[in-house]
Coordinates of C-alpha atoms in Angstrom, one line a residue:
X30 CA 114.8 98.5 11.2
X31 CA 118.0 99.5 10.2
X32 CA 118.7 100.7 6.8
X33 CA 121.3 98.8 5.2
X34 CA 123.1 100.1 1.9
X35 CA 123.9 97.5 -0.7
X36 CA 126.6 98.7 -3.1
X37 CA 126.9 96.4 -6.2
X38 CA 123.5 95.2 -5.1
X39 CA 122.4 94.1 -9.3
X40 CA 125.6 92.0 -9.4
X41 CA 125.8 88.1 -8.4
X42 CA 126.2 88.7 -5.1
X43 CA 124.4 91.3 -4.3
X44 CA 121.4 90.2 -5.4
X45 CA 122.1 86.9 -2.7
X46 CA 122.9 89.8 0.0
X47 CA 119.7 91.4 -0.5
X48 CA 117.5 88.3 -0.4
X49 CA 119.0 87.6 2.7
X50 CA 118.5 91.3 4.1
X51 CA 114.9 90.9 3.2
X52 CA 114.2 88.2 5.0
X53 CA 116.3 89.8 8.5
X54 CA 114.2 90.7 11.6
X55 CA 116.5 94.0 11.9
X56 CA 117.5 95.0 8.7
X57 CA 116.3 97.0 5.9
X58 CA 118.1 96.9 2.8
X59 CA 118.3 99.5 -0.3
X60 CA 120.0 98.6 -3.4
X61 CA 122.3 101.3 -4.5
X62 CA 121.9 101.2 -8.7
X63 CA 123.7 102.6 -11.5
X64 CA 121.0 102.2 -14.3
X65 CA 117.3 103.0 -14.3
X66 CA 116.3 100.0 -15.9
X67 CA 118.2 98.0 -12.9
X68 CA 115.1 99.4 -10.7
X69 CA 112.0 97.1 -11.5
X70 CA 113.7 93.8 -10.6
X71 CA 114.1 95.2 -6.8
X72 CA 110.7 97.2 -7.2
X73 CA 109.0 93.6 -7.4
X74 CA 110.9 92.8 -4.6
X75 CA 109.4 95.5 -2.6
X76 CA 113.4 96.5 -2.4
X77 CA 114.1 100.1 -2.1
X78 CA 116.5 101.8 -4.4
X79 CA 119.1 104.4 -4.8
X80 CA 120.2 105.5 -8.3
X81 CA 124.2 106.2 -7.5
X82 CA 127.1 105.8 -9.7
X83 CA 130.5 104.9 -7.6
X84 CA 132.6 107.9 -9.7
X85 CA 129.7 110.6 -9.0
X86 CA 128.2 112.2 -5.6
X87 CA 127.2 109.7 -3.1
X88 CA 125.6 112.4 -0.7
X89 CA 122.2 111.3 -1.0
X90 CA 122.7 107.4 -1.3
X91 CA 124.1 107.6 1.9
X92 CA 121.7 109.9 3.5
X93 CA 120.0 107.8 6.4
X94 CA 121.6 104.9 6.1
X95 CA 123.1 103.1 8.9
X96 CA 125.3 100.6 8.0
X97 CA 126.8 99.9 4.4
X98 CA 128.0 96.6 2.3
X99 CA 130.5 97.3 -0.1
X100 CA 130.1 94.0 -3.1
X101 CA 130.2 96.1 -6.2
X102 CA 133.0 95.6 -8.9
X103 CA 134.2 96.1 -12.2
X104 CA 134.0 93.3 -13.8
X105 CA 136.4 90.9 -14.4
X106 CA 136.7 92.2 -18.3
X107 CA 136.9 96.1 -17.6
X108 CA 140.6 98.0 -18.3
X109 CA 143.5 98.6 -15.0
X110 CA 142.1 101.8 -15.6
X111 CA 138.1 101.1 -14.3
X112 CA 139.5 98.7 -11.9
X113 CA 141.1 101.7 -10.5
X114 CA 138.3 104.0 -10.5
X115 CA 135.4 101.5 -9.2
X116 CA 137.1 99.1 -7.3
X117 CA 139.8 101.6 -5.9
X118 CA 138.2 105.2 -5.9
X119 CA 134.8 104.5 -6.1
X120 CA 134.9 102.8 -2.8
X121 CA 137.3 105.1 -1.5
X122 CA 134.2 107.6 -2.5
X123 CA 132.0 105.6 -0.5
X124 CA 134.1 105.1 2.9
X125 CA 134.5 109.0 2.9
X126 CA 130.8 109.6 1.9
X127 CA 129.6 106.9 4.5
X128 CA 131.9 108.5 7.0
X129 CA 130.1 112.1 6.9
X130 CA 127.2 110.6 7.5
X131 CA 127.7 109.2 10.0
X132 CA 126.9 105.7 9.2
X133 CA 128.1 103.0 11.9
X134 CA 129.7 100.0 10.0
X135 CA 131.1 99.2 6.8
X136 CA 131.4 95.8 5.6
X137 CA 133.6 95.8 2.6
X138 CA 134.2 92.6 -0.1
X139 CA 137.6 92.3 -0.6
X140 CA 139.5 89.5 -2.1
X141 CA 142.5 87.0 -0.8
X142 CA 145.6 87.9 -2.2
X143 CA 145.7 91.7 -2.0
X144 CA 148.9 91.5 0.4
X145 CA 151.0 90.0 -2.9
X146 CA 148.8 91.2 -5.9
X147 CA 152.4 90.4 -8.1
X148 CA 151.9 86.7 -7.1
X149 CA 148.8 87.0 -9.7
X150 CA 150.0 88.7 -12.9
X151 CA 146.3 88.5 -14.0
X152 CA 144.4 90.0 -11.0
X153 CA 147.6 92.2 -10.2
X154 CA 145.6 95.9 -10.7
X155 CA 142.6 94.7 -9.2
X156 CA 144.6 93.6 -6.0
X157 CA 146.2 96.4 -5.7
X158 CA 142.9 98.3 -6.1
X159 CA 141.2 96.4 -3.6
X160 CA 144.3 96.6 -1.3
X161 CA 144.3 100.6 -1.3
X162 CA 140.6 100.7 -0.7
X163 CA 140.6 98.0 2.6
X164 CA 143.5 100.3 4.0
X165 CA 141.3 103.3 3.3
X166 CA 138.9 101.9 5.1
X167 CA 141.3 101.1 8.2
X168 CA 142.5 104.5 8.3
X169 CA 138.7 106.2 8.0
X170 CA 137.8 105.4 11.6
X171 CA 134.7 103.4 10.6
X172 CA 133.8 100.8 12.1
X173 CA 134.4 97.6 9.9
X174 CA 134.8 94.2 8.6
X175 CA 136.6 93.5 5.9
X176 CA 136.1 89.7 3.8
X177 CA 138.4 88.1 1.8
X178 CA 137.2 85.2 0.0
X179 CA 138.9 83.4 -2.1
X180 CA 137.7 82.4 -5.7
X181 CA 134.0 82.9 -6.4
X182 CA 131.9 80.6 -7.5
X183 CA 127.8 79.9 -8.4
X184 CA 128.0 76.8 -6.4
X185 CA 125.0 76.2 -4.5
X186 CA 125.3 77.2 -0.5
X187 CA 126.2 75.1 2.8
X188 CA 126.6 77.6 5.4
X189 CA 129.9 75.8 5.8
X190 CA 133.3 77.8 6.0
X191 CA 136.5 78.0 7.2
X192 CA 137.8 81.3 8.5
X193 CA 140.8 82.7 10.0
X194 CA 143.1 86.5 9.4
X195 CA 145.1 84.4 7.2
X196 CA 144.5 80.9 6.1
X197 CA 147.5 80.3 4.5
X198 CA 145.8 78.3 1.6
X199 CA 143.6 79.0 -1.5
X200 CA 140.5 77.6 -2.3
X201 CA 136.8 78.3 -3.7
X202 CA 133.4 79.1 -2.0
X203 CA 130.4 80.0 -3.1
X204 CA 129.0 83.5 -3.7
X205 CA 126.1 82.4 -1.8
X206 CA 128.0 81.6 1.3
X207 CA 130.0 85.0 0.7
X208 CA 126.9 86.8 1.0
X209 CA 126.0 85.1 4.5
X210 CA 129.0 85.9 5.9
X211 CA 128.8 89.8 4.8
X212 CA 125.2 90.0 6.5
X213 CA 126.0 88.2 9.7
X214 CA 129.7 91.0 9.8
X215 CA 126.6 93.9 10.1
X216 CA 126.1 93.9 13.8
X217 CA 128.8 96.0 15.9
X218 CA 130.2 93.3 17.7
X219 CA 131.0 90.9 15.0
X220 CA 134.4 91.4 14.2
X221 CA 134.6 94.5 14.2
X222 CA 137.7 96.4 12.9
X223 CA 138.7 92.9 11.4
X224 CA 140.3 91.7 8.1
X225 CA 139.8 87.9 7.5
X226 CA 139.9 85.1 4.6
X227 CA 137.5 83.0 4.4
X228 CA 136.8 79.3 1.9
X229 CA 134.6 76.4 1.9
X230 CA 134.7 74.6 4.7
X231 CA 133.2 72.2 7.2
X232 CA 131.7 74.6 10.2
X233 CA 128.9 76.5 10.2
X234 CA 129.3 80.1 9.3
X235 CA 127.9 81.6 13.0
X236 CA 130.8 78.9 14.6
X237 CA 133.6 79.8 12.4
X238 CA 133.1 83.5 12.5
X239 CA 133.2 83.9 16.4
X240 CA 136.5 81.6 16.3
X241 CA 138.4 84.0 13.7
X242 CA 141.6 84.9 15.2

């Protein structure tokens, strides 16, 4: 089983990604946490855990791990300023950490929109945060995927998409669905060093992931 490091794994999302971990035939998943008390939900899981804050050392959350999710955030009511240093830094901190270690793919949750973060006055830092740390991630010689939804929402899941480098268009889908398509990114050959947006749609996730061009 590989070990599969879930940052942001107490958010909305996260928890979604490591459902779906627990039920894989190959993967393992830990759930990096920031508080404590965020440990009993995932201890009745049977869900390992790693206490880790983004902004401190990440040596030892990333020790043995072999393929990392990046799906943490800052909140959509945090200052520019701890935009910068989770979104931004922190997993800037994590690419580096994940890169000494060896680990062999990084799947990170971007957003649409970070190629013109002025067209959206009110997401503008967090854009731009989210922009540095996808090229980080380019430049780091990890293998990766990166996933750029477009808005999020708590919308129940059809493992129906639409995917593409750039759809041109923006849209919703479901945080649910989001999660899907970060766990199918983990093996190696699914697009691998690829940036792509994805939204609610009408194929099945496995079909429009394999036609992203």
């Amino acid at each position: 089983m590989e070990k599969i490091l879930v940052a942001g794994a107490n958010g909305t999302t996260g928890k979604e990604i490591i459902n779906l971990l627990q039920d894989h035939s190959s993967f393992e998943p830990i759930a990096m946490i920031r508080k404590e008390e965020q440990q009993a939900q995932f201890d009745n899981q049977n869900v390992k855990t790693v206490l880790a804050d983004l902004e401190g050392d990440l040596t030892e959350a990333v020790k043995g791990v072999d393929r990392v999710i990046f799906a943490a955030g800052s909140g959509g009511n945090t200052s520019d300023q701890k935009t910068i240093d989770v979104d931004e830094n922190g997993a800037i901190n994590l690419i580096d950490r994940s890169k000494a270690a060896g680990v062999r793919k990084f799947v990170m949750l971007s957003a649409m929109g970070t190629d013109k973060p002025s067209d959206n006055p009110d997401l503008e830092q967090y854009l731009k945060s989210k922009k540095a740390a996808d090229d980080h991630l380019k430049a780091s010689f990890l293998n990766y995927s990166i996933v750029k939804p477009g808005r999020l929402t708590n919308a129940e899941k059809t493992n129906r998409i639409k995917a593409k480098t750039r759809l041109n268009e923006y849209g919703e889908i479901s945080r649910k669905d989001v999660a899907q398509v970060l766990v199918d990114c983990l093996p190696p050959n699914m697009l691998q060093n690829k940036d792509f947006e994805i939204l609610s749609g009408d194929k099945a996730i496995e079909i429009a992931l394999t036609e992203v061009k």
